[in-house]
Coordinates of C-alpha atoms in Angstrom, one line a residue:
Chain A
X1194 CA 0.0 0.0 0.0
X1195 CA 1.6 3.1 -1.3
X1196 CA 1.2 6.4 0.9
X1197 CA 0.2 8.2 -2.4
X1198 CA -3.7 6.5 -1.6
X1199 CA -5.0 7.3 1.5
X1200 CA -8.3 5.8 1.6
X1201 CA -7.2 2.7 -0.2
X1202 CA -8.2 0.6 3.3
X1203 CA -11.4 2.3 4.7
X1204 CA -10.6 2.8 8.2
X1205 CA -11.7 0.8 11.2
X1206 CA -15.1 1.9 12.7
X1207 CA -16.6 1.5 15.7
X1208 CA -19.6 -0.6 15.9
X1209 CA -22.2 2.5 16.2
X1210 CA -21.4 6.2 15.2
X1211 CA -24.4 7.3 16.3
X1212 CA -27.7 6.5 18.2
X1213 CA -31.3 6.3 16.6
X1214 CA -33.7 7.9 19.3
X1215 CA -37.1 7.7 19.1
X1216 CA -38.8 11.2 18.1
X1217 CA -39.9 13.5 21.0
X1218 CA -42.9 15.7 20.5
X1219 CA -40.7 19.1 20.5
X1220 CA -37.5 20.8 19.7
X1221 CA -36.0 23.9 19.6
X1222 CA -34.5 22.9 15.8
X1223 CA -35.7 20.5 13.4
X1224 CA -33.8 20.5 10.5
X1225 CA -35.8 18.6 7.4
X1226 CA -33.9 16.4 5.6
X1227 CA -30.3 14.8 6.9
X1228 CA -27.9 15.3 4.3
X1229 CA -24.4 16.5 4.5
X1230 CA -25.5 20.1 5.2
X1231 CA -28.1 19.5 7.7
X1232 CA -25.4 17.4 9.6
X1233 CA -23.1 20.3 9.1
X1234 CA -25.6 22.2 10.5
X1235 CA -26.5 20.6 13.7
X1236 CA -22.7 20.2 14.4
X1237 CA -22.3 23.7 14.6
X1238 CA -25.4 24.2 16.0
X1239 CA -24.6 22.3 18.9
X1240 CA -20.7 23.1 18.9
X1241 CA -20.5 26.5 18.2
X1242 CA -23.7 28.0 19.6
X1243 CA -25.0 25.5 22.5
X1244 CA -28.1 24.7 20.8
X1245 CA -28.2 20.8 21.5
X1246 CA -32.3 20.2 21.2
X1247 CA -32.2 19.5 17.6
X1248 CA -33.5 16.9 15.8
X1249 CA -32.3 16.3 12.0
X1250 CA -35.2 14.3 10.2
X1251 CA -34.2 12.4 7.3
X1252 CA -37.4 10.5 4.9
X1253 CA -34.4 7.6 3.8
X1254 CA -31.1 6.9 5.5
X1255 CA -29.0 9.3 6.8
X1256 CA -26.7 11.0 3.7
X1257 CA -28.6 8.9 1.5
X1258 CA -29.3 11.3 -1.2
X1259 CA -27.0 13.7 -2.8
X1260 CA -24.4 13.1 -0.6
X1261 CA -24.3 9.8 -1.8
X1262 CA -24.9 11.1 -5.3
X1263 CA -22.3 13.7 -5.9
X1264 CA -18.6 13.9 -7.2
X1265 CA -16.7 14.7 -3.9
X1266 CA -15.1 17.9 -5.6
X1267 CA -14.0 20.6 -3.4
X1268 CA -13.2 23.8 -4.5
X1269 CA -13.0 27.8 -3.7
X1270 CA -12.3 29.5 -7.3
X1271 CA -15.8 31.0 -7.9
X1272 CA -15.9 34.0 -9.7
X1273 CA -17.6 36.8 -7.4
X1274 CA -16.8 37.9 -3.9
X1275 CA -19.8 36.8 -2.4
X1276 CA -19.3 33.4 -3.6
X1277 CA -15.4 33.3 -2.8
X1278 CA -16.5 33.8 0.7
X1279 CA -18.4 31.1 1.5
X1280 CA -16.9 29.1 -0.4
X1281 CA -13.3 29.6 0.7
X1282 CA -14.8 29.7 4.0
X1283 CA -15.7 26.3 3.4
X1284 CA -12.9 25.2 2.6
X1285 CA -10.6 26.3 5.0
X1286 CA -13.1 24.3 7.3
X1287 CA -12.2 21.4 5.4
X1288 CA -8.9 21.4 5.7
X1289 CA -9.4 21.3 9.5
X1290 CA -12.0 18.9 9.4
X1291 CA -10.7 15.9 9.9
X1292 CA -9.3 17.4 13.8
X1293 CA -12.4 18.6 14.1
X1294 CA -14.4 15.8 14.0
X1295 CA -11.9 13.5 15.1
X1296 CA -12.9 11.3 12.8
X1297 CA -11.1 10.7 8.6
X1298 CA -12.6 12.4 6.2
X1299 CA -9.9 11.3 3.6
X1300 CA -9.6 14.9 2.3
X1301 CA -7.0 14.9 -1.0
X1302 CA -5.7 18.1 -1.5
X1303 CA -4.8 17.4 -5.3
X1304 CA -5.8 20.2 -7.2
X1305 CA -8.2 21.1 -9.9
X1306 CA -8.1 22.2 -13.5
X1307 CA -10.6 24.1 -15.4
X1308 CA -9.9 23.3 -18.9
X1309 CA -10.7 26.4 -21.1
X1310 CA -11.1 25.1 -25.0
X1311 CA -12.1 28.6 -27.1
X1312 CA -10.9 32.0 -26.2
X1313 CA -13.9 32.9 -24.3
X1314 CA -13.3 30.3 -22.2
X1315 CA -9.6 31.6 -22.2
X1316 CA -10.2 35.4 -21.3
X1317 CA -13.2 33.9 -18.5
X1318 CA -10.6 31.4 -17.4
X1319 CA -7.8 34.5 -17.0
X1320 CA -10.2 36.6 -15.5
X1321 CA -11.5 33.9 -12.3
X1322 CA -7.5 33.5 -11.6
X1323 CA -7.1 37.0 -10.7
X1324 CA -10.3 37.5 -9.5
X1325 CA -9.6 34.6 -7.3
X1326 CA -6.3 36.1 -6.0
X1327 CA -7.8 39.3 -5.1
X1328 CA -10.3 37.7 -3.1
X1329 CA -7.1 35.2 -1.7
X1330 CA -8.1 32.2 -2.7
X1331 CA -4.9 30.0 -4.6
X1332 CA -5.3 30.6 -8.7
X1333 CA -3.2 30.1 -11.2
X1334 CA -3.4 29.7 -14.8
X1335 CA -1.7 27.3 -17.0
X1336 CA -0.7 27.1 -20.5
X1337 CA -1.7 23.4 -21.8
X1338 CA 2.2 22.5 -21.4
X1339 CA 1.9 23.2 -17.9
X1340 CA -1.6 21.3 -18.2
X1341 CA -0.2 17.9 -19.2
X1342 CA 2.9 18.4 -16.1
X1343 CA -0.1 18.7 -13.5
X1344 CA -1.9 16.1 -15.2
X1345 CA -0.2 13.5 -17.9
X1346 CA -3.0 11.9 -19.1
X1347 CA -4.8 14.5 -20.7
X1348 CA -4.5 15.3 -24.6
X1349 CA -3.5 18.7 -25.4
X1350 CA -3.1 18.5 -29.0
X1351 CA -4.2 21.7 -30.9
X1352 CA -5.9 18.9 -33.2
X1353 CA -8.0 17.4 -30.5
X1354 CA -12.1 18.3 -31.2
X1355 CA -12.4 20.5 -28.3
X1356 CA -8.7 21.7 -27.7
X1357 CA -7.1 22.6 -24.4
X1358 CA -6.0 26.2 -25.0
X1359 CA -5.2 26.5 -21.3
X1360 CA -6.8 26.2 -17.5
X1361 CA -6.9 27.6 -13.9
X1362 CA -5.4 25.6 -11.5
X1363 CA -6.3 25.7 -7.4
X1364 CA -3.8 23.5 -5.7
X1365 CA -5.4 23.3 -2.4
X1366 CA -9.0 22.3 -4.2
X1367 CA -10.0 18.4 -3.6
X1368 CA -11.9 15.4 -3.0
X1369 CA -13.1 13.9 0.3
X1370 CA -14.5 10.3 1.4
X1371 CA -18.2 12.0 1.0
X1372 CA -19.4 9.1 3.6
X1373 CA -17.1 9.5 6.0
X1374 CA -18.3 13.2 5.9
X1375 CA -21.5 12.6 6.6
X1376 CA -20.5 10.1 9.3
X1377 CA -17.9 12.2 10.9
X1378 CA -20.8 15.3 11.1
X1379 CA -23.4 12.6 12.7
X1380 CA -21.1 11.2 15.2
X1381 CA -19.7 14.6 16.3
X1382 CA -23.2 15.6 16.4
X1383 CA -25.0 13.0 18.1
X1384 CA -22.2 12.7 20.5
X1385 CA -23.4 16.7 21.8
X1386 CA -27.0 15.5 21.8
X1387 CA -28.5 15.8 18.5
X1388 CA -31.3 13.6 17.5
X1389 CA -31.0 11.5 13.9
X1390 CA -33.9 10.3 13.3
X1391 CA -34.2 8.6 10.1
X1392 CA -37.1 6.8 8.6
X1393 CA -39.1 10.1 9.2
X1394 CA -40.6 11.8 6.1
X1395 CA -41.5 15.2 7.0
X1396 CA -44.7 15.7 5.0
X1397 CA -46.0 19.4 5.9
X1398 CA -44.8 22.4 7.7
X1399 CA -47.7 24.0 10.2
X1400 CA -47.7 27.6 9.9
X1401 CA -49.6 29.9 12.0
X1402 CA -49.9 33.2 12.9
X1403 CA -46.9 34.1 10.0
X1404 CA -45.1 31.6 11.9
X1405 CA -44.1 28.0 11.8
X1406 CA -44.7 25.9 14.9
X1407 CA -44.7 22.5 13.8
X1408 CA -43.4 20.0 11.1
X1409 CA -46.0 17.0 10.4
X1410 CA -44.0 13.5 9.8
X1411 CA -44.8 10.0 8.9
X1412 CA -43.6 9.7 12.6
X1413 CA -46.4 12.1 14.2
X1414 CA -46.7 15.7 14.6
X1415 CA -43.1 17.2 15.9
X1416 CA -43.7 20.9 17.2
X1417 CA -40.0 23.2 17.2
X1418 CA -39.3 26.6 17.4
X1419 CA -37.7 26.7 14.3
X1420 CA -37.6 24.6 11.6
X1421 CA -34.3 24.8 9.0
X1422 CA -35.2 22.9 5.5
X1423 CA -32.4 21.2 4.2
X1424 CA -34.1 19.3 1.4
X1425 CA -31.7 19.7 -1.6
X1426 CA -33.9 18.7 -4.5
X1427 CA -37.0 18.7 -2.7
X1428 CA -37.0 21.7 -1.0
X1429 CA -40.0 23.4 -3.2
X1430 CA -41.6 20.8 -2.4
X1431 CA -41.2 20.9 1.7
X1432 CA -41.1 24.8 1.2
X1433 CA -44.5 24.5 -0.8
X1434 CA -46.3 22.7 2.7
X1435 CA -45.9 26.1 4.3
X1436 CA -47.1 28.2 1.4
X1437 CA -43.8 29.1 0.7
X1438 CA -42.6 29.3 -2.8
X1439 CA -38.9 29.0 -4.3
X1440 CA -37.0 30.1 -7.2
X1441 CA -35.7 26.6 -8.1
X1442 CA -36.4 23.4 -10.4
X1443 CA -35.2 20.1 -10.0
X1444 CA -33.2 18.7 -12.3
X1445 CA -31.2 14.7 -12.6
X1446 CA -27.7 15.7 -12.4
X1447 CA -25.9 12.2 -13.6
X1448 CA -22.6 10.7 -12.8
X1449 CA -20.6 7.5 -13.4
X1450 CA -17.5 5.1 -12.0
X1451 CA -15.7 3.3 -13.9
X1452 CA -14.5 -0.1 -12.4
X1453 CA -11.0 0.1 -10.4
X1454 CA -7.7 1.3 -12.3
X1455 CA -4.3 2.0 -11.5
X1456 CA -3.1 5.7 -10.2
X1457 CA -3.8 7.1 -13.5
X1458 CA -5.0 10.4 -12.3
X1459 CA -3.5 12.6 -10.1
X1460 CA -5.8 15.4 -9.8
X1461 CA -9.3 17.1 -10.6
X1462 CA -10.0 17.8 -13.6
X1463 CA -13.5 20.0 -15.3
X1464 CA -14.4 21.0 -18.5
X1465 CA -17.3 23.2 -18.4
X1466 CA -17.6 23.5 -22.3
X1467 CA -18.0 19.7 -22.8
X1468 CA -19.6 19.0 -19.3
X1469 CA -17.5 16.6 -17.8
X1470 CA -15.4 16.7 -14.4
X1471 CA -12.8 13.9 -13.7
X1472 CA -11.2 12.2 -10.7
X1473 CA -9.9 9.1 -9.2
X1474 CA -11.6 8.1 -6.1
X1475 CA -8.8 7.0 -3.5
X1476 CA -10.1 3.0 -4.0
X1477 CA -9.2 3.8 -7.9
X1478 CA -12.4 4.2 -9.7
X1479 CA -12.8 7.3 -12.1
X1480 CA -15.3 9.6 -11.1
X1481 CA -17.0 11.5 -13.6
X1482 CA -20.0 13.7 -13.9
X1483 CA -21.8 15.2 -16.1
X1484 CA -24.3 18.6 -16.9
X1485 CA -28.2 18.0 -15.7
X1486 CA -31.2 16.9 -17.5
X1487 CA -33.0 19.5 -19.1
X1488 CA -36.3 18.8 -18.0
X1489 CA -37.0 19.1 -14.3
X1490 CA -37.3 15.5 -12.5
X1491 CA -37.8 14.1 -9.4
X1492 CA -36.5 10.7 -10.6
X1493 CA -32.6 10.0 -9.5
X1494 CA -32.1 8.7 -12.9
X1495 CA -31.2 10.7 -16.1
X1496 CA -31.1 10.0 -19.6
X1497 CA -28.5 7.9 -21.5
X1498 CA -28.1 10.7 -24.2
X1499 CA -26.8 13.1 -21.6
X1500 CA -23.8 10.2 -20.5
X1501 CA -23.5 9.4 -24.2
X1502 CA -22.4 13.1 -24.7
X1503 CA -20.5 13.0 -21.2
X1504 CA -18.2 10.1 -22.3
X1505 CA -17.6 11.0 -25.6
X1506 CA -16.4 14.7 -24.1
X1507 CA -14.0 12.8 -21.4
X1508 CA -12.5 10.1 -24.3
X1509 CA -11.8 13.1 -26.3
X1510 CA -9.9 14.6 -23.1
X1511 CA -8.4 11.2 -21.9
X1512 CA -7.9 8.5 -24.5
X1513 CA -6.7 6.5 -22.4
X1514 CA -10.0 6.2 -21.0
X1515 CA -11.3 4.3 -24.2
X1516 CA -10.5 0.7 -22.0
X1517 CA -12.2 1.9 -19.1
X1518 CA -15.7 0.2 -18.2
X1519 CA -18.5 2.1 -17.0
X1520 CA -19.6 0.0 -13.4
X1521 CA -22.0 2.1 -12.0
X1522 CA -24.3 5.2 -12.9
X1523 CA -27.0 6.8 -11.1
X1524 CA -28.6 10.3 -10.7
X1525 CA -29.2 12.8 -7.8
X1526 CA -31.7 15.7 -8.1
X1527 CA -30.4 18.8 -7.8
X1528 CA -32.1 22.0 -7.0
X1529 CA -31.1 24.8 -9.7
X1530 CA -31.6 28.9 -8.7
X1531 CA -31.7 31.4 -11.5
X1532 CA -28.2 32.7 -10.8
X1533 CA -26.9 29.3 -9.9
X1534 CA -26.3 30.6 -6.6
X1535 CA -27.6 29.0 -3.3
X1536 CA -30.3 30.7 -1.3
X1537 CA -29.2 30.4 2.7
X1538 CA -31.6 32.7 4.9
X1539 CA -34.1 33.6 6.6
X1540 CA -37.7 33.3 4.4
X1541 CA -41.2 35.7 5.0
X1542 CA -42.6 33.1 7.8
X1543 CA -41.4 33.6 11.3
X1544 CA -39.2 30.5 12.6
X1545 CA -38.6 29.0 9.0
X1546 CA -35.2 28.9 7.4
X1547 CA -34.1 28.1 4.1
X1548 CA -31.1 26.1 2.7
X1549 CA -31.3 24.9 -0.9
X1550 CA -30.6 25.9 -4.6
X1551 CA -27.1 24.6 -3.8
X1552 CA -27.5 23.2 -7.4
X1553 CA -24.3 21.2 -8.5
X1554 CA -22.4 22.2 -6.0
X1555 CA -23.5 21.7 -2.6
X1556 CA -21.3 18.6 -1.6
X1557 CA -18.0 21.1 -1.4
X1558 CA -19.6 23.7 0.3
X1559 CA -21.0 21.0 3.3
X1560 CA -18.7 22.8 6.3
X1561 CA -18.9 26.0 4.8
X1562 CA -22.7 26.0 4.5
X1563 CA -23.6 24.0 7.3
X1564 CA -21.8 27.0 9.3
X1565 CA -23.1 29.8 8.2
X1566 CA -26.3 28.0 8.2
X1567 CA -26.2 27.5 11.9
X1568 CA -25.3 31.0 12.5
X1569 CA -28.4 32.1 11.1
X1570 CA -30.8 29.8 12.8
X1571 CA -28.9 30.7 16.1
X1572 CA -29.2 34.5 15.5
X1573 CA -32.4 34.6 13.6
X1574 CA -30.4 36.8 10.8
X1575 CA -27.8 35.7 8.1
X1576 CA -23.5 35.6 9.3
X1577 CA -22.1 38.5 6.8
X1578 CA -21.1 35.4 4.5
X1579 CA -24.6 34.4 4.0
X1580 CA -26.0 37.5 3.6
X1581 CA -26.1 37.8 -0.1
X1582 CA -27.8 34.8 -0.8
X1583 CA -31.1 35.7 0.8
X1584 CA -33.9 34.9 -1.1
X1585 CA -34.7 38.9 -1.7
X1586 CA -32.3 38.9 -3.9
X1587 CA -34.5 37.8 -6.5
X1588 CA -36.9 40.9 -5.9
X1589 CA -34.0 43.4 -5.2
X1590 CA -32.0 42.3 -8.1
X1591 CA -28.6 41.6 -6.2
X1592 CA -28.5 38.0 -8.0
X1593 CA -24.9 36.7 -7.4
X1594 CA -24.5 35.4 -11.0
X1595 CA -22.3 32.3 -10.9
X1596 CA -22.9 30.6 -14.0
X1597 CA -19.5 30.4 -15.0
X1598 CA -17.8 29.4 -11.9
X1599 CA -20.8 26.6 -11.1
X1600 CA -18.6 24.3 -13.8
X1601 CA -21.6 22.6 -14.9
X1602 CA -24.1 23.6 -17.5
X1603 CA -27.1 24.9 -15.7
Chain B
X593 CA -34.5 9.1 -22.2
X594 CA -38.0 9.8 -22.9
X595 CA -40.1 8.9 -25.9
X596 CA -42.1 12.0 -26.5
X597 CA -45.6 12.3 -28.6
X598 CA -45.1 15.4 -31.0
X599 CA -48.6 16.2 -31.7
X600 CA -47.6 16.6 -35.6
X601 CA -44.6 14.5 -36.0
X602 CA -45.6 11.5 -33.8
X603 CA -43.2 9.5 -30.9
X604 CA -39.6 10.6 -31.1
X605 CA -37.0 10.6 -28.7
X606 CA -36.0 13.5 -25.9
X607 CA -32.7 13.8 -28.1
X608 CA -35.0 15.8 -31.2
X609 CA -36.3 17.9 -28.5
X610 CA -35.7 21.1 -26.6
X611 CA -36.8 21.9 -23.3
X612 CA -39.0 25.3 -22.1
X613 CA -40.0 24.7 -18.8
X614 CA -43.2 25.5 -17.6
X615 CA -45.9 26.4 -20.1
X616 CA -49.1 28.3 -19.6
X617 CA -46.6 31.8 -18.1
X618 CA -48.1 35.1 -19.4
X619 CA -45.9 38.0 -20.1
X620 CA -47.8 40.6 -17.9
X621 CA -50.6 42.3 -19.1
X622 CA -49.6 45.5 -18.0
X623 CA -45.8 45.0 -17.7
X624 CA -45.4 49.1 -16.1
X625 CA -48.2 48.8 -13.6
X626 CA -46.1 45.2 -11.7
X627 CA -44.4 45.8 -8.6
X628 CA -40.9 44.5 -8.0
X629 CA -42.2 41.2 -6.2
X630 CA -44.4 41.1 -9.1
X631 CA -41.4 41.4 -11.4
X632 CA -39.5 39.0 -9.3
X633 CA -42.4 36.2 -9.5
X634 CA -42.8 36.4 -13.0
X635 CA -39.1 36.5 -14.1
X636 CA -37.9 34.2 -11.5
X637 CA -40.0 31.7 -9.8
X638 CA -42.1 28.6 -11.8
X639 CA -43.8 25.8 -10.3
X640 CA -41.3 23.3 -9.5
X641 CA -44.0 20.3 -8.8
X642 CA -43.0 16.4 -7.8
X643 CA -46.1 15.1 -10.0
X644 CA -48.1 16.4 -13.0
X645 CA -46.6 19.3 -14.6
X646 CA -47.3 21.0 -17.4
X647 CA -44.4 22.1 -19.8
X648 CA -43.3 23.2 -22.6
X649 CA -41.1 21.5 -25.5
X650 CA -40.1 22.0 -29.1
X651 CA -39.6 19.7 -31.8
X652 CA -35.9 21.5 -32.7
X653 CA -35.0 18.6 -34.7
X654 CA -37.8 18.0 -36.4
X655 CA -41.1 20.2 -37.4
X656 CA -39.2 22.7 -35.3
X657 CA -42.7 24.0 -33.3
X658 CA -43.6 24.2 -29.9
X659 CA -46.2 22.3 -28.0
X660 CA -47.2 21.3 -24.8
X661 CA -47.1 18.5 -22.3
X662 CA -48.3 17.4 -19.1
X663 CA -45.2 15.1 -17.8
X664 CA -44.9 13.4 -14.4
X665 CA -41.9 14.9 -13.1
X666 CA -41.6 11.7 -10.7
X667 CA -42.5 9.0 -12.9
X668 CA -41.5 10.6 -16.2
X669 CA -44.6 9.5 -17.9
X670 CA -46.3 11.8 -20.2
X671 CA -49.8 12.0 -19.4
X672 CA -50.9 14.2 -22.9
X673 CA -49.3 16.8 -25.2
X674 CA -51.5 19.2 -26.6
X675 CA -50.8 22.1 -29.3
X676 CA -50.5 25.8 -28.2
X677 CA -53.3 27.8 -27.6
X678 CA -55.5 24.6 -26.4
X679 CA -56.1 24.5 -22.6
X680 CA -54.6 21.9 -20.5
X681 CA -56.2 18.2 -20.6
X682 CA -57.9 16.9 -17.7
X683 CA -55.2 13.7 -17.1
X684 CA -55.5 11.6 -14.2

């Protein structure tokens, strides 16, 4: 076993990470839904601002959904300042994680490239590295010489169908273990006295009085003070219980593994023109994604068209892929915002909070966002970080427009 | 992938299509008179329903118009498609 893949032997576990309690009849905090950001978020909750009456209800198993669903990237070089703060936020979190949790997260600080393959995508690509820099996160841009040093394996002929004309380059972005993330956050949680209760559908918000009291459950009525949605894909539909309404649609976003390989690939690697993102999981599959569905859907399964596209994209990138065979593929749904920024806040009924329209990128922001998150249900207002992506911003016009930096058509 | 009933051309597949997202939106009547929530409603927020939904697609590939649909967005079944201009089926 070469140092060069942690992660290779999972490590040992103890026999329970956490405890299943049964529901009470009240909390101070429910948090709906119990993926990686609602764990995040009852961590903090707990650790950083002693609120420890918190249940996180979860309709399936525990990280079950998109965490289970994503691509493990982690990264900070988003565009706007807004966005590099949260983000970068998040990310310094993860690189403290692991202490923090006490628990491996196997975080692999290998980099990501951002191929750019037409000038547009050159002069975009140019302009994120030093807008990146001025807000200090690590950027740098590469000619595709410098390209094929960081990452051999990837054809940078000026013949190829979609050249490489360059990329940026963040050397501290990553991957993580995503279940170990979401096990480390439930431990660490539980262990301060949050309740995970999975198994527990939450199937309408009670509102009354501009104010929401209660969440109703397959499990029985659960009354809280306030209740944090944390839905991901389904959070119009929870939102929609307590005549809320959001500015999202759900979309399949798709990804694959390949069976195991060799260390081919030694970093990250993301094409936003031809929708595919690249990496080797620490056990040695490829990783790939790809851009969402067009229509909106519900289903976590997409069309074969959209991985047809996908792998062609990647074999023109990696030839060496062509002897690679596709294992596994599956589909998470992802809730897309008009300015494929998240909306973290507060929302026009008393006691409700909203998380969602994380889109496809909410598994590197899990620290970051389960943070900030916390902050705000603490407080009952927004930490200055997640302050811009209120959901007023859609009637103010202060839209944080990330489409470029969100690396995946959307 | 979806097989998708283009009320002129017939079944094709998803890959002939292009997607428009929720059908039956009216640019506002009196577009100076809206507030900016009102603004903000209509430029920004469409239903975004785990069920029957109905849509909009276009036959790019093909007779190139647009029609309707009334798609379950859990299921994926299309329920009817219907031309523009004709109200919305009763499906079950």
């Amino acid at each position: 076993m070469s140092t060069e893949q942690p992660g290779a032997v999972p490590p040992e576990h103890p026999d329970r990470l956490w405890d299943s309690p049964e529901p009470r009849g009240s909390y101070d905090v429910v948090i709906v839904g119990g993926g990686g950001h609602a764990l995040a978020t009852a961590y903090y909750l707990a650790r950083d601002h002693g609120i420890t009456d918190v249940a996180v209800l979860e309709k399936g198993w525990l990280a079950g959904g998109n965490m289970a669903r994503n691509t493990t990237i982690i990264r900070s070089n988003y565009l706007l300042e807004e966005s590099a703060g949260i983000y970068e936020h998040s990310l310094k979190l993860w690189e403290g994680l692991e202490e923090d949790l006490g628990y491996p997260i196997l975080f692999s600080q290998r980099g990501v490239l951002n191929l750019a393959h037409s000038l547009q995508d050159v002069r975009d690509g140019v302009r994120r590295v030093n807008a990146n820099r001025l807000n200090g996160v690590d950027a740098e841009w590469l000619g595709p010489e410098e390209v094929k040093e960081v990452c051999p394996i990837v054809e940078v002929s000026p013949d190829a169908r979609h050249p490489v004309l360059g990329a940026t380059y963040q050397p501290r972005a990553g991957i993580a273990r995503h279940d170990h993330v979401a096990w480390g956050f439930a431990r660490a949680a539980a262990a301060l006295g949050v309740h995970l209760i999975e198994h527990c559908e939450v199937t309408g918000v009670e509102v009354a009085g501009g104010r929401a009291r209660a969440v109703r459950t397959t499990r029985g009525r659960i009354s809280a003070d306030r209740v944090a949605l944390c839905a991901a894909g389904h959070s119009s539909v929870v939102a929609r219980t307590a005549g809320l309404a959001l500015p999202l649609q759900s979309h399949a976003l798709q990804a694959l593994v390949s069976d195991l390989l060799e260390p081919v690939h030694p970093t990250v690697v993301m094409s936003n023109a031809v929708h595919v993102y690249v990496s080797q999981a620490h056990k040695g599959e490829l990783v790939m994604g790809a851009g969402v569905d067009a229509c909106n859907s519900y289903r976590q399964r997409g069309a074969f068209h959209v991985i047809e596209r996908q792998m062609a994209a990647a074999l023109e990138l990696f030839p060496v892929f062509a002897r690679a065979h596709v294992l596994r593929t599956w589909a998470g749904v992802v809730d897309v915002s008009p300015d494929a920024s998240p909306v973290v806040g507060l929302t026009p009924v008393d006691g409700l909070y909203v998380n969602c329209g994380w889109g496809t990128g909410g598994f590197k922001a899990t620290p970051g966002a389960g943070w900030c998150y916390a902050h705000t249900i603490a407080h009952g207002e927004p930490h200055p970080l997640n302050a811009p992506f209120s959901l007023e911003r859609f009637t103010t016009g202060a839209l944080v427009d990330e489409h470029g930096a969100a690396a995946v058509a959307h | 992938m979806l097989l998708i009933p283009c009320p002129w051309c017939g079944p094709r597949d998803e890959t002939e299509f292009r997607y428009g997202g929720q059908a039956h939106v009216a640019y506002p009547g009196d577009p100076a008179a809206l507030s900016d929530e009102e603004w903000a409603r209509y430029l920004f927020f469409r239903d975004n329903p785990r069920g029957p939904f109905a849509e909009r697609w276009s036959h790019a590939a093909g007779c190139r118009r647009w029609f309707n649909a009334v798609r379950d967005t859990a299921s994926g079944e299309i329920h009817a498609v219907y031309r523009p201009g004709e109200p919305r089926p009763v499906t079950p």
